[in-house]
Amino acid sequence: MDVIRLIAERKIEEAIQAGEFDDLPLSGRPLSFADNPWTHPEWRLGLKVLENAGILPPEMQLRKEMAVLRRQVRDCRSPERIEQLQRQLEEKRVRYRILMGY
């Protein structure tokens, strides 16, 4: 992996953890992964089937769950509950990193 890509991925991960992508204009709206022009043609049919069944790819499901947990941490007032939510969030971050290969 080249250095620029590594730096870019680290910056993106830091922004995700800081919640900087939580309130984007299309946030909360479904995206079609099957219609993405950069999706490999052999994956399109499978992604369309998953999309029609209401199933997200595993990495997207984890990102969605992490966004929910970040919002809960931000809005929570109980220190004990914040600690519990942060543990859950860190577990999901680790699973996401493993799934994405970094």
PDB file of N, CA and C in Angstrom:
ATOM      1  N   MET A   1       0.862  -1.173   0.000  1.00  0.00           N
ATOM      2  CA  MET A   1       0.000   0.000   0.000  1.00  0.00           C
ATOM      3  C   MET A   1       0.906   1.232   0.000  1.00  0.00           C
ATOM      4  N   ASP A   2       0.638   2.154  -0.887  1.00  0.00           N
ATOM      5  CA  ASP A   2       1.491   3.334  -0.941  1.00  0.00           C
ATOM      6  C   ASP A   2       1.168   4.294   0.200  1.00  0.00           C
ATOM      7  N   VAL A   3       2.098   5.171   0.468  1.00  0.00           N
ATOM      8  CA  VAL A   3       2.014   6.065   1.622  1.00  0.00           C
ATOM      9  C   VAL A   3       0.828   7.018   1.515  1.00  0.00           C
ATOM     10  N   ILE A   4       0.581   7.566   0.333  1.00  0.00           N
ATOM     11  CA  ILE A   4      -0.525   8.514   0.168  1.00  0.00           C
ATOM     12  C   ILE A   4      -1.859   7.834   0.452  1.00  0.00           C
ATOM     13  N   ARG A   5      -2.031   6.627  -0.035  1.00  0.00           N
ATOM     14  CA  ARG A   5      -3.285   5.894   0.218  1.00  0.00           C
ATOM     15  C   ARG A   5      -3.444   5.617   1.713  1.00  0.00           C
ATOM     16  N   LEU A   6      -2.362   5.219   2.363  1.00  0.00           N
ATOM     17  CA  LEU A   6      -2.403   4.945   3.796  1.00  0.00           C
ATOM     18  C   LEU A   6      -2.792   6.199   4.581  1.00  0.00           C
ATOM     19  N   ILE A   7      -2.202   7.332   4.223  1.00  0.00           N
ATOM     20  CA  ILE A   7      -2.535   8.597   4.893  1.00  0.00           C
ATOM     21  C   ILE A   7      -3.996   8.965   4.654  1.00  0.00           C
ATOM     22  N   ALA A   8      -4.441   8.826   3.409  1.00  0.00           N
ATOM     23  CA  ALA A   8      -5.832   9.151   3.082  1.00  0.00           C
ATOM     24  C   ALA A   8      -6.798   8.270   3.865  1.00  0.00           C
ATOM     25  N   GLU A   9      -6.528   6.978   3.926  1.00  0.00           N
ATOM     26  CA  GLU A   9      -7.409   6.074   4.672  1.00  0.00           C
ATOM     27  C   GLU A   9      -7.423   6.411   6.155  1.00  0.00           C
ATOM     28  N   ARG A  10      -6.277   6.778   6.691  1.00  0.00           N
ATOM     29  CA  ARG A  10      -6.207   7.145   8.110  1.00  0.00           C
ATOM     30  C   ARG A  10      -7.024   8.409   8.373  1.00  0.00           C
ATOM     31  N   LYS A  11      -6.910   9.404   7.487  1.00  0.00           N
ATOM     32  CA  LYS A  11      -7.676  10.650   7.643  1.00  0.00           C
ATOM     33  C   LYS A  11      -9.173  10.384   7.537  1.00  0.00           C
ATOM     34  N   ILE A  12      -9.568   9.541   6.612  1.00  0.00           N
ATOM     35  CA  ILE A  12     -10.987   9.194   6.458  1.00  0.00           C
ATOM     36  C   ILE A  12     -11.481   8.491   7.712  1.00  0.00           C
ATOM     37  N   GLU A  13     -10.708   7.541   8.225  1.00  0.00           N
ATOM     38  CA  GLU A  13     -11.108   6.824   9.442  1.00  0.00           C
ATOM     39  C   GLU A  13     -11.233   7.781  10.623  1.00  0.00           C
ATOM     40  N   GLU A  14     -10.313   8.725  10.743  1.00  0.00           N
ATOM     41  CA  GLU A  14     -10.390   9.718  11.827  1.00  0.00           C
ATOM     42  C   GLU A  14     -11.649  10.573  11.686  1.00  0.00           C
ATOM     43  N   ALA A  15     -11.970  10.962  10.463  1.00  0.00           N
ATOM     44  CA  ALA A  15     -13.176  11.764  10.232  1.00  0.00           C
ATOM     45  C   ALA A  15     -14.429  10.964  10.563  1.00  0.00           C
ATOM     46  N   ILE A  16     -14.440   9.679  10.210  1.00  0.00           N
ATOM     47  CA  ILE A  16     -15.582   8.813  10.528  1.00  0.00           C
ATOM     48  C   ILE A  16     -15.746   8.725  12.041  1.00  0.00           C
ATOM     49  N   GLN A  17     -14.634   8.484  12.747  1.00  0.00           N
ATOM     50  CA  GLN A  17     -14.691   8.358  14.202  1.00  0.00           C
ATOM     51  C   GLN A  17     -15.137   9.658  14.859  1.00  0.00           C
ATOM     52  N   ALA A  18     -14.773  10.780  14.267  1.00  0.00           N
ATOM     53  CA  ALA A  18     -15.164  12.081  14.825  1.00  0.00           C
ATOM     54  C   ALA A  18     -16.604  12.444  14.463  1.00  0.00           C
ATOM     55  N   GLY A  19     -17.237  11.622  13.610  1.00  0.00           N
ATOM     56  CA  GLY A  19     -18.629  11.872  13.244  1.00  0.00           C
ATOM     57  C   GLY A  19     -18.795  12.940  12.180  1.00  0.00           C
ATOM     58  N   GLU A  20     -17.734  13.252  11.455  1.00  0.00           N
ATOM     59  CA  GLU A  20     -17.798  14.314  10.462  1.00  0.00           C
ATOM     60  C   GLU A  20     -18.649  13.953   9.243  1.00  0.00           C
ATOM     61  N   PHE A  21     -18.945  12.672   9.054  1.00  0.00           N
ATOM     62  CA  PHE A  21     -19.756  12.252   7.922  1.00  0.00           C
ATOM     63  C   PHE A  21     -21.197  11.934   8.323  1.00  0.00           C
ATOM     64  N   ASP A  22     -21.529  12.146   9.576  1.00  0.00           N
ATOM     65  CA  ASP A  22     -22.856  11.763  10.078  1.00  0.00           C
ATOM     66  C   ASP A  22     -23.994  12.597   9.501  1.00  0.00           C
ATOM     67  N   ASP A  23     -23.757  13.856   9.190  1.00  0.00           N
ATOM     68  CA  ASP A  23     -24.837  14.751   8.769  1.00  0.00           C
ATOM     69  C   ASP A  23     -24.681  15.217   7.321  1.00  0.00           C
ATOM     70  N   LEU A  24     -24.243  14.337   6.449  1.00  0.00           N
ATOM     71  CA  LEU A  24     -24.095  14.688   5.034  1.00  0.00           C
ATOM     72  C   LEU A  24     -25.467  14.820   4.384  1.00  0.00           C
ATOM     73  N   PRO A  25     -25.575  15.574   3.278  1.00  0.00           N
ATOM     74  CA  PRO A  25     -26.880  15.817   2.640  1.00  0.00           C
ATOM     75  C   PRO A  25     -27.680  14.549   2.312  1.00  0.00           C
ATOM     76  N   LEU A  26     -27.047  13.475   1.888  1.00  0.00           N
ATOM     77  CA  LEU A  26     -27.776  12.250   1.552  1.00  0.00           C
ATOM     78  C   LEU A  26     -27.817  11.256   2.706  1.00  0.00           C
ATOM     79  N   SER A  27     -27.386  11.674   3.880  1.00  0.00           N
ATOM     80  CA  SER A  27     -27.373  10.799   5.040  1.00  0.00           C
ATOM     81  C   SER A  27     -28.776  10.288   5.343  1.00  0.00           C
ATOM     82  N   GLY A  28     -28.886   8.988   5.526  1.00  0.00           N
ATOM     83  CA  GLY A  28     -30.174   8.385   5.844  1.00  0.00           C
ATOM     84  C   GLY A  28     -30.964   7.955   4.627  1.00  0.00           C
ATOM     85  N   ARG A  29     -30.534   8.342   3.460  1.00  0.00           N
ATOM     86  CA  ARG A  29     -31.216   7.931   2.233  1.00  0.00           C
ATOM     87  C   ARG A  29     -30.537   6.693   1.666  1.00  0.00           C
ATOM     88  N   PRO A  30     -31.314   5.773   1.155  1.00  0.00           N
ATOM     89  CA  PRO A  30     -30.698   4.556   0.607  1.00  0.00           C
ATOM     90  C   PRO A  30     -29.901   4.855  -0.665  1.00  0.00           C
ATOM     91  N   LEU A  31     -28.755   4.208  -0.780  1.00  0.00           N
ATOM     92  CA  LEU A  31     -27.934   4.303  -1.973  1.00  0.00           C
ATOM     93  C   LEU A  31     -28.011   2.978  -2.711  1.00  0.00           C
ATOM     94  N   SER A  32     -27.975   3.028  -4.008  1.00  0.00           N
ATOM     95  CA  SER A  32     -28.002   1.804  -4.799  1.00  0.00           C
ATOM     96  C   SER A  32     -26.577   1.415  -5.149  1.00  0.00           C
ATOM     97  N   PHE A  33     -26.094   0.342  -4.547  1.00  0.00           N
ATOM     98  CA  PHE A  33     -24.748  -0.126  -4.827  1.00  0.00           C
ATOM     99  C   PHE A  33     -24.690  -0.845  -6.171  1.00  0.00           C
ATOM    100  N   ALA A  34     -25.795  -1.432  -6.581  1.00  0.00           N
ATOM    101  CA  ALA A  34     -25.832  -2.154  -7.841  1.00  0.00           C
ATOM    102  C   ALA A  34     -25.730  -1.205  -9.027  1.00  0.00           C
ATOM    103  N   ASP A  35     -26.212   0.014  -8.890  1.00  0.00           N
ATOM    104  CA  ASP A  35     -26.196   0.977  -9.994  1.00  0.00           C
ATOM    105  C   ASP A  35     -24.929   1.825 -10.026  1.00  0.00           C
ATOM    106  N   ASN A  36     -24.040   1.633  -9.087  1.00  0.00           N
ATOM    107  CA  ASN A  36     -22.803   2.385  -9.029  1.00  0.00           C
ATOM    108  C   ASN A  36     -21.939   2.010 -10.239  1.00  0.00           C
ATOM    109  N   PRO A  37     -21.512   2.996 -11.037  1.00  0.00           N
ATOM    110  CA  PRO A  37     -20.726   2.671 -12.225  1.00  0.00           C
ATOM    111  C   PRO A  37     -19.368   2.044 -11.916  1.00  0.00           C
ATOM    112  N   TRP A  38     -18.878   2.176 -10.681  1.00  0.00           N
ATOM    113  CA  TRP A  38     -17.587   1.584 -10.321  1.00  0.00           C
ATOM    114  C   TRP A  38     -17.730   0.191  -9.730  1.00  0.00           C
ATOM    115  N   THR A  39     -18.961  -0.292  -9.587  1.00  0.00           N
ATOM    116  CA  THR A  39     -19.177  -1.651  -9.100  1.00  0.00           C
ATOM    117  C   THR A  39     -18.801  -2.624 -10.203  1.00  0.00           C
ATOM    118  N   HIS A  40     -18.054  -3.643  -9.831  1.00  0.00           N
ATOM    119  CA  HIS A  40     -17.646  -4.652 -10.812  1.00  0.00           C
ATOM    120  C   HIS A  40     -18.900  -5.278 -11.421  1.00  0.00           C
ATOM    121  N   PRO A  41     -18.950  -5.423 -12.740  1.00  0.00           N
ATOM    122  CA  PRO A  41     -20.156  -5.949 -13.402  1.00  0.00           C
ATOM    123  C   PRO A  41     -20.635  -7.292 -12.847  1.00  0.00           C
ATOM    124  N   GLU A  42     -19.703  -8.149 -12.421  1.00  0.00           N
ATOM    125  CA  GLU A  42     -20.101  -9.457 -11.892  1.00  0.00           C
ATOM    126  C   GLU A  42     -20.788  -9.355 -10.528  1.00  0.00           C
ATOM    127  N   TRP A  43     -20.630  -8.251  -9.843  1.00  0.00           N
ATOM    128  CA  TRP A  43     -21.228  -8.065  -8.527  1.00  0.00           C
ATOM    129  C   TRP A  43     -22.603  -7.416  -8.595  1.00  0.00           C
ATOM    130  N   ARG A  44     -22.932  -6.789  -9.704  1.00  0.00           N
ATOM    131  CA  ARG A  44     -24.150  -5.987  -9.784  1.00  0.00           C
ATOM    132  C   ARG A  44     -25.421  -6.773  -9.505  1.00  0.00           C
ATOM    133  N   LEU A  45     -25.560  -7.938 -10.093  1.00  0.00           N
ATOM    134  CA  LEU A  45     -26.775  -8.728  -9.890  1.00  0.00           C
ATOM    135  C   LEU A  45     -26.926  -9.129  -8.426  1.00  0.00           C
ATOM    136  N   GLY A  46     -25.837  -9.611  -7.835  1.00  0.00           N
ATOM    137  CA  GLY A  46     -25.890 -10.006  -6.428  1.00  0.00           C
ATOM    138  C   GLY A  46     -26.231  -8.838  -5.518  1.00  0.00           C
ATOM    139  N   LEU A  47     -25.622  -7.680  -5.785  1.00  0.00           N
ATOM    140  CA  LEU A  47     -25.921  -6.496  -4.978  1.00  0.00           C
ATOM    141  C   LEU A  47     -27.364  -6.047  -5.165  1.00  0.00           C
ATOM    142  N   LYS A  48     -27.882  -6.177  -6.372  1.00  0.00           N
ATOM    143  CA  LYS A  48     -29.280  -5.804  -6.633  1.00  0.00           C
ATOM    144  C   LYS A  48     -30.230  -6.714  -5.857  1.00  0.00           C
ATOM    145  N   VAL A  49     -29.919  -8.008  -5.823  1.00  0.00           N
ATOM    146  CA  VAL A  49     -30.747  -8.958  -5.060  1.00  0.00           C
ATOM    147  C   VAL A  49     -30.723  -8.597  -3.579  1.00  0.00           C
ATOM    148  N   LEU A  50     -29.533  -8.328  -3.046  1.00  0.00           N
ATOM    149  CA  LEU A  50     -29.422  -7.938  -1.631  1.00  0.00           C
ATOM    150  C   LEU A  50     -30.178  -6.642  -1.363  1.00  0.00           C
ATOM    151  N   GLU A  51     -30.031  -5.689  -2.265  1.00  0.00           N
ATOM    152  CA  GLU A  51     -30.711  -4.404  -2.110  1.00  0.00           C
ATOM    153  C   GLU A  51     -32.230  -4.579  -2.105  1.00  0.00           C
ATOM    154  N   ASN A  52     -32.730  -5.378  -3.015  1.00  0.00           N
ATOM    155  CA  ASN A  52     -34.175  -5.614  -3.083  1.00  0.00           C
ATOM    156  C   ASN A  52     -34.695  -6.335  -1.836  1.00  0.00           C
ATOM    157  N   ALA A  53     -33.830  -7.119  -1.203  1.00  0.00           N
ATOM    158  CA  ALA A  53     -34.213  -7.822   0.022  1.00  0.00           C
ATOM    159  C   ALA A  53     -34.027  -6.954   1.263  1.00  0.00           C
ATOM    160  N   GLY A  54     -33.510  -5.743   1.053  1.00  0.00           N
ATOM    161  CA  GLY A  54     -33.307  -4.844   2.192  1.00  0.00           C
ATOM    162  C   GLY A  54     -32.087  -5.189   3.024  1.00  0.00           C
ATOM    163  N   ILE A  55     -31.108  -5.858   2.414  1.00  0.00           N
ATOM    164  CA  ILE A  55     -29.907  -6.288   3.129  1.00  0.00           C
ATOM    165  C   ILE A  55     -28.725  -5.442   2.659  1.00  0.00           C
ATOM    166  N   LEU A  56     -27.999  -4.888   3.615  1.00  0.00           N
ATOM    167  CA  LEU A  56     -26.800  -4.110   3.289  1.00  0.00           C
ATOM    168  C   LEU A  56     -25.586  -5.025   3.244  1.00  0.00           C
ATOM    169  N   PRO A  57     -24.583  -4.675   2.446  1.00  0.00           N
ATOM    170  CA  PRO A  57     -23.308  -5.394   2.539  1.00  0.00           C
ATOM    171  C   PRO A  57     -22.776  -5.254   3.968  1.00  0.00           C
ATOM    172  N   PRO A  58     -22.030  -6.239   4.461  1.00  0.00           N
ATOM    173  CA  PRO A  58     -21.582  -6.224   5.870  1.00  0.00           C
ATOM    174  C   PRO A  58     -20.856  -4.943   6.276  1.00  0.00           C
ATOM    175  N   GLU A  59     -19.995  -4.417   5.404  1.00  0.00           N
ATOM    176  CA  GLU A  59     -19.257  -3.210   5.784  1.00  0.00           C
ATOM    177  C   GLU A  59     -20.176  -2.003   5.917  1.00  0.00           C
ATOM    178  N   MET A  60     -21.204  -1.932   5.092  1.00  0.00           N
ATOM    179  CA  MET A  60     -22.151  -0.820   5.184  1.00  0.00           C
ATOM    180  C   MET A  60     -23.041  -0.959   6.414  1.00  0.00           C
ATOM    181  N   GLN A  61     -23.409  -2.185   6.748  1.00  0.00           N
ATOM    182  CA  GLN A  61     -24.211  -2.406   7.953  1.00  0.00           C
ATOM    183  C   GLN A  61     -23.425  -1.979   9.190  1.00  0.00           C
ATOM    184  N   LEU A  62     -22.136  -2.332   9.245  1.00  0.00           N
ATOM    185  CA  LEU A  62     -21.307  -1.924  10.385  1.00  0.00           C
ATOM    186  C   LEU A  62     -21.171  -0.408  10.461  1.00  0.00           C
ATOM    187  N   ARG A  63     -20.977   0.246   9.311  1.00  0.00           N
ATOM    188  CA  ARG A  63     -20.869   1.711   9.316  1.00  0.00           C
ATOM    189  C   ARG A  63     -22.162   2.352   9.798  1.00  0.00           C
ATOM    190  N   LYS A  64     -23.278   1.781   9.395  1.00  0.00           N
ATOM    191  CA  LYS A  64     -24.577   2.301   9.840  1.00  0.00           C
ATOM    192  C   LYS A  64     -24.720   2.155  11.359  1.00  0.00           C
ATOM    193  N   GLU A  65     -24.347   0.982  11.880  1.00  0.00           N
ATOM    194  CA  GLU A  65     -24.427   0.740  13.326  1.00  0.00           C
ATOM    195  C   GLU A  65     -23.479   1.664  14.087  1.00  0.00           C
ATOM    196  N   MET A  66     -22.281   1.912  13.535  1.00  0.00           N
ATOM    197  CA  MET A  66     -21.340   2.816  14.202  1.00  0.00           C
ATOM    198  C   MET A  66     -21.876   4.243  14.240  1.00  0.00           C
ATOM    199  N   ALA A  67     -22.529   4.675  13.175  1.00  0.00           N
ATOM    200  CA  ALA A  67     -23.101   6.027  13.151  1.00  0.00           C
ATOM    201  C   ALA A  67     -24.176   6.168  14.222  1.00  0.00           C
ATOM    202  N   VAL A  68     -25.003   5.140  14.383  1.00  0.00           N
ATOM    203  CA  VAL A  68     -26.046   5.163  15.415  1.00  0.00           C
ATOM    204  C   VAL A  68     -25.403   5.247  16.795  1.00  0.00           C
ATOM    205  N   LEU A  69     -24.377   4.439  17.031  1.00  0.00           N
ATOM    206  CA  LEU A  69     -23.707   4.463  18.333  1.00  0.00           C
ATOM    207  C   LEU A  69     -23.037   5.811  18.605  1.00  0.00           C
ATOM    208  N   ARG A  70     -22.416   6.419  17.588  1.00  0.00           N
ATOM    209  CA  ARG A  70     -21.796   7.739  17.788  1.00  0.00           C
ATOM    210  C   ARG A  70     -22.839   8.773  18.185  1.00  0.00           C
ATOM    211  N   ARG A  71     -24.012   8.719  17.543  1.00  0.00           N
ATOM    212  CA  ARG A  71     -25.087   9.658  17.906  1.00  0.00           C
ATOM    213  C   ARG A  71     -25.558   9.415  19.334  1.00  0.00           C
ATOM    214  N   GLN A  72     -25.671   8.140  19.709  1.00  0.00           N
ATOM    215  CA  GLN A  72     -26.105   7.829  21.074  1.00  0.00           C
ATOM    216  C   GLN A  72     -25.093   8.331  22.101  1.00  0.00           C
ATOM    217  N   VAL A  73     -23.797   8.161  21.811  1.00  0.00           N
ATOM    218  CA  VAL A  73     -22.756   8.653  22.719  1.00  0.00           C
ATOM    219  C   VAL A  73     -22.852  10.169  22.834  1.00  0.00           C
ATOM    220  N   ARG A  74     -23.025  10.836  21.703  1.00  0.00           N
ATOM    221  CA  ARG A  74     -23.103  12.299  21.689  1.00  0.00           C
ATOM    222  C   ARG A  74     -24.286  12.809  22.513  1.00  0.00           C
ATOM    223  N   ASP A  75     -25.415  12.102  22.457  1.00  0.00           N
ATOM    224  CA  ASP A  75     -26.632  12.571  23.117  1.00  0.00           C
ATOM    225  C   ASP A  75     -26.797  12.051  24.547  1.00  0.00           C
ATOM    226  N   CYS A  76     -25.967  11.113  24.955  1.00  0.00           N
ATOM    227  CA  CYS A  76     -26.114  10.478  26.264  1.00  0.00           C
ATOM    228  C   CYS A  76     -25.560  11.375  27.376  1.00  0.00           C
ATOM    229  N   ARG A  77     -26.168  11.286  28.548  1.00  0.00           N
ATOM    230  CA  ARG A  77     -25.729  12.078  29.702  1.00  0.00           C
ATOM    231  C   ARG A  77     -25.217  11.202  30.846  1.00  0.00           C
ATOM    232  N   SER A  78     -25.417   9.909  30.761  1.00  0.00           N
ATOM    233  CA  SER A  78     -24.989   8.999  31.816  1.00  0.00           C
ATOM    234  C   SER A  78     -23.565   8.497  31.536  1.00  0.00           C
ATOM    235  N   PRO A  79     -22.614   8.768  32.425  1.00  0.00           N
ATOM    236  CA  PRO A  79     -21.231   8.308  32.203  1.00  0.00           C
ATOM    237  C   PRO A  79     -21.116   6.788  32.036  1.00  0.00           C
ATOM    238  N   GLU A  80     -21.905   6.052  32.813  1.00  0.00           N
ATOM    239  CA  GLU A  80     -21.862   4.593  32.708  1.00  0.00           C
ATOM    240  C   GLU A  80     -22.356   4.131  31.334  1.00  0.00           C
ATOM    241  N   ARG A  81     -23.445   4.734  30.880  1.00  0.00           N
ATOM    242  CA  ARG A  81     -24.002   4.367  29.573  1.00  0.00           C
ATOM    243  C   ARG A  81     -23.058   4.790  28.445  1.00  0.00           C
ATOM    244  N   ILE A  82     -22.426   5.947  28.585  1.00  0.00           N
ATOM    245  CA  ILE A  82     -21.460   6.401  27.576  1.00  0.00           C
ATOM    246  C   ILE A  82     -20.325   5.395  27.457  1.00  0.00           C
ATOM    247  N   GLU A  83     -19.828   4.933  28.588  1.00  0.00           N
ATOM    248  CA  GLU A  83     -18.744   3.952  28.584  1.00  0.00           C
ATOM    249  C   GLU A  83     -19.180   2.664  27.888  1.00  0.00           C
ATOM    250  N   GLN A  84     -20.390   2.218  28.164  1.00  0.00           N
ATOM    251  CA  GLN A  84     -20.926   1.006  27.531  1.00  0.00           C
ATOM    252  C   GLN A  84     -21.060   1.201  26.010  1.00  0.00           C
ATOM    253  N   LEU A  85     -21.583   2.348  25.606  1.00  0.00           N
ATOM    254  CA  LEU A  85     -21.744   2.628  24.177  1.00  0.00           C
ATOM    255  C   LEU A  85     -20.393   2.726  23.484  1.00  0.00           C
ATOM    256  N   GLN A  86     -19.410   3.327  24.142  1.00  0.00           N
ATOM    257  CA  GLN A  86     -18.085   3.448  23.546  1.00  0.00           C
ATOM    258  C   GLN A  86     -17.414   2.088  23.377  1.00  0.00           C
ATOM    259  N   ARG A  87     -17.647   1.176  24.316  1.00  0.00           N
ATOM    260  CA  ARG A  87     -17.120  -0.192  24.162  1.00  0.00           C
ATOM    261  C   ARG A  87     -17.756  -0.871  22.955  1.00  0.00           C
ATOM    262  N   GLN A  88     -19.080  -0.709  22.812  1.00  0.00           N
ATOM    263  CA  GLN A  88     -19.770  -1.300  21.660  1.00  0.00           C
ATOM    264  C   GLN A  88     -19.250  -0.696  20.358  1.00  0.00           C
ATOM    265  N   LEU A  89     -19.033   0.605  20.364  1.00  0.00           N
ATOM    266  CA  LEU A  89     -18.539   1.290  19.179  1.00  0.00           C
ATOM    267  C   LEU A  89     -17.141   0.795  18.819  1.00  0.00           C
ATOM    268  N   GLU A  90     -16.278   0.641  19.797  1.00  0.00           N
ATOM    269  CA  GLU A  90     -14.918   0.163  19.530  1.00  0.00           C
ATOM    270  C   GLU A  90     -14.933  -1.267  18.994  1.00  0.00           C
ATOM    271  N   GLU A  91     -15.824  -2.112  19.502  1.00  0.00           N
ATOM    272  CA  GLU A  91     -15.944  -3.476  18.979  1.00  0.00           C
ATOM    273  C   GLU A  91     -16.324  -3.455  17.497  1.00  0.00           C
ATOM    274  N   LYS A  92     -17.254  -2.589  17.144  1.00  0.00           N
ATOM    275  CA  LYS A  92     -17.678  -2.484  15.745  1.00  0.00           C
ATOM    276  C   LYS A  92     -16.555  -1.913  14.875  1.00  0.00           C
ATOM    277  N   ARG A  93     -15.791  -0.959  15.407  1.00  0.00           N
ATOM    278  CA  ARG A  93     -14.651  -0.414  14.663  1.00  0.00           C
ATOM    279  C   ARG A  93     -13.628  -1.504  14.360  1.00  0.00           C
ATOM    280  N   VAL A  94     -13.358  -2.344  15.356  1.00  0.00           N
ATOM    281  CA  VAL A  94     -12.397  -3.429  15.157  1.00  0.00           C
ATOM    282  C   VAL A  94     -12.917  -4.396  14.095  1.00  0.00           C
ATOM    283  N   ARG A  95     -14.193  -4.772  14.180  1.00  0.00           N
ATOM    284  CA  ARG A  95     -14.776  -5.667  13.169  1.00  0.00           C
ATOM    285  C   ARG A  95     -14.712  -5.038  11.781  1.00  0.00           C
ATOM    286  N   TYR A  96     -14.985  -3.736  11.705  1.00  0.00           N
ATOM    287  CA  TYR A  96     -14.939  -3.035  10.425  1.00  0.00           C
ATOM    288  C   TYR A  96     -13.522  -3.048   9.847  1.00  0.00           C
ATOM    289  N   ARG A  97     -12.536  -2.755  10.692  1.00  0.00           N
ATOM    290  CA  ARG A  97     -11.143  -2.748  10.222  1.00  0.00           C
ATOM    291  C   ARG A  97     -10.738  -4.134   9.731  1.00  0.00           C
ATOM    292  N   ILE A  98     -11.135  -5.163  10.447  1.00  0.00           N
ATOM    293  CA  ILE A  98     -10.800  -6.536  10.034  1.00  0.00           C
ATOM    294  C   ILE A  98     -11.463  -6.829   8.686  1.00  0.00           C
ATOM    295  N   LEU A  99     -12.723  -6.485   8.579  1.00  0.00           N
ATOM    296  CA  LEU A  99     -13.474  -6.738   7.340  1.00  0.00           C
ATOM    297  C   LEU A  99     -12.855  -5.992   6.155  1.00  0.00           C
ATOM    298  N   MET A 100     -12.411  -4.766   6.381  1.00  0.00           N
ATOM    299  CA  MET A 100     -11.847  -3.955   5.306  1.00  0.00           C
ATOM    300  C   MET A 100     -10.353  -4.241   5.059  1.00  0.00           C
ATOM    301  N   GLY A 101      -9.746  -5.027   5.931  1.00  0.00           N
ATOM    302  CA  GLY A 101      -8.370  -5.425   5.712  1.00  0.00           C
ATOM    303  C   GLY A 101      -7.320  -4.444   6.190  1.00  0.00           C
ATOM    304  N   TYR A 102      -7.696  -3.613   7.195  1.00  0.00           N
ATOM    305  CA  TYR A 102      -6.680  -2.731   7.788  1.00  0.00           C
ATOM    306  C   TYR A 102      -6.916  -2.519   9.243  1.00  0.00           C
TER     307      TYR A 102
END
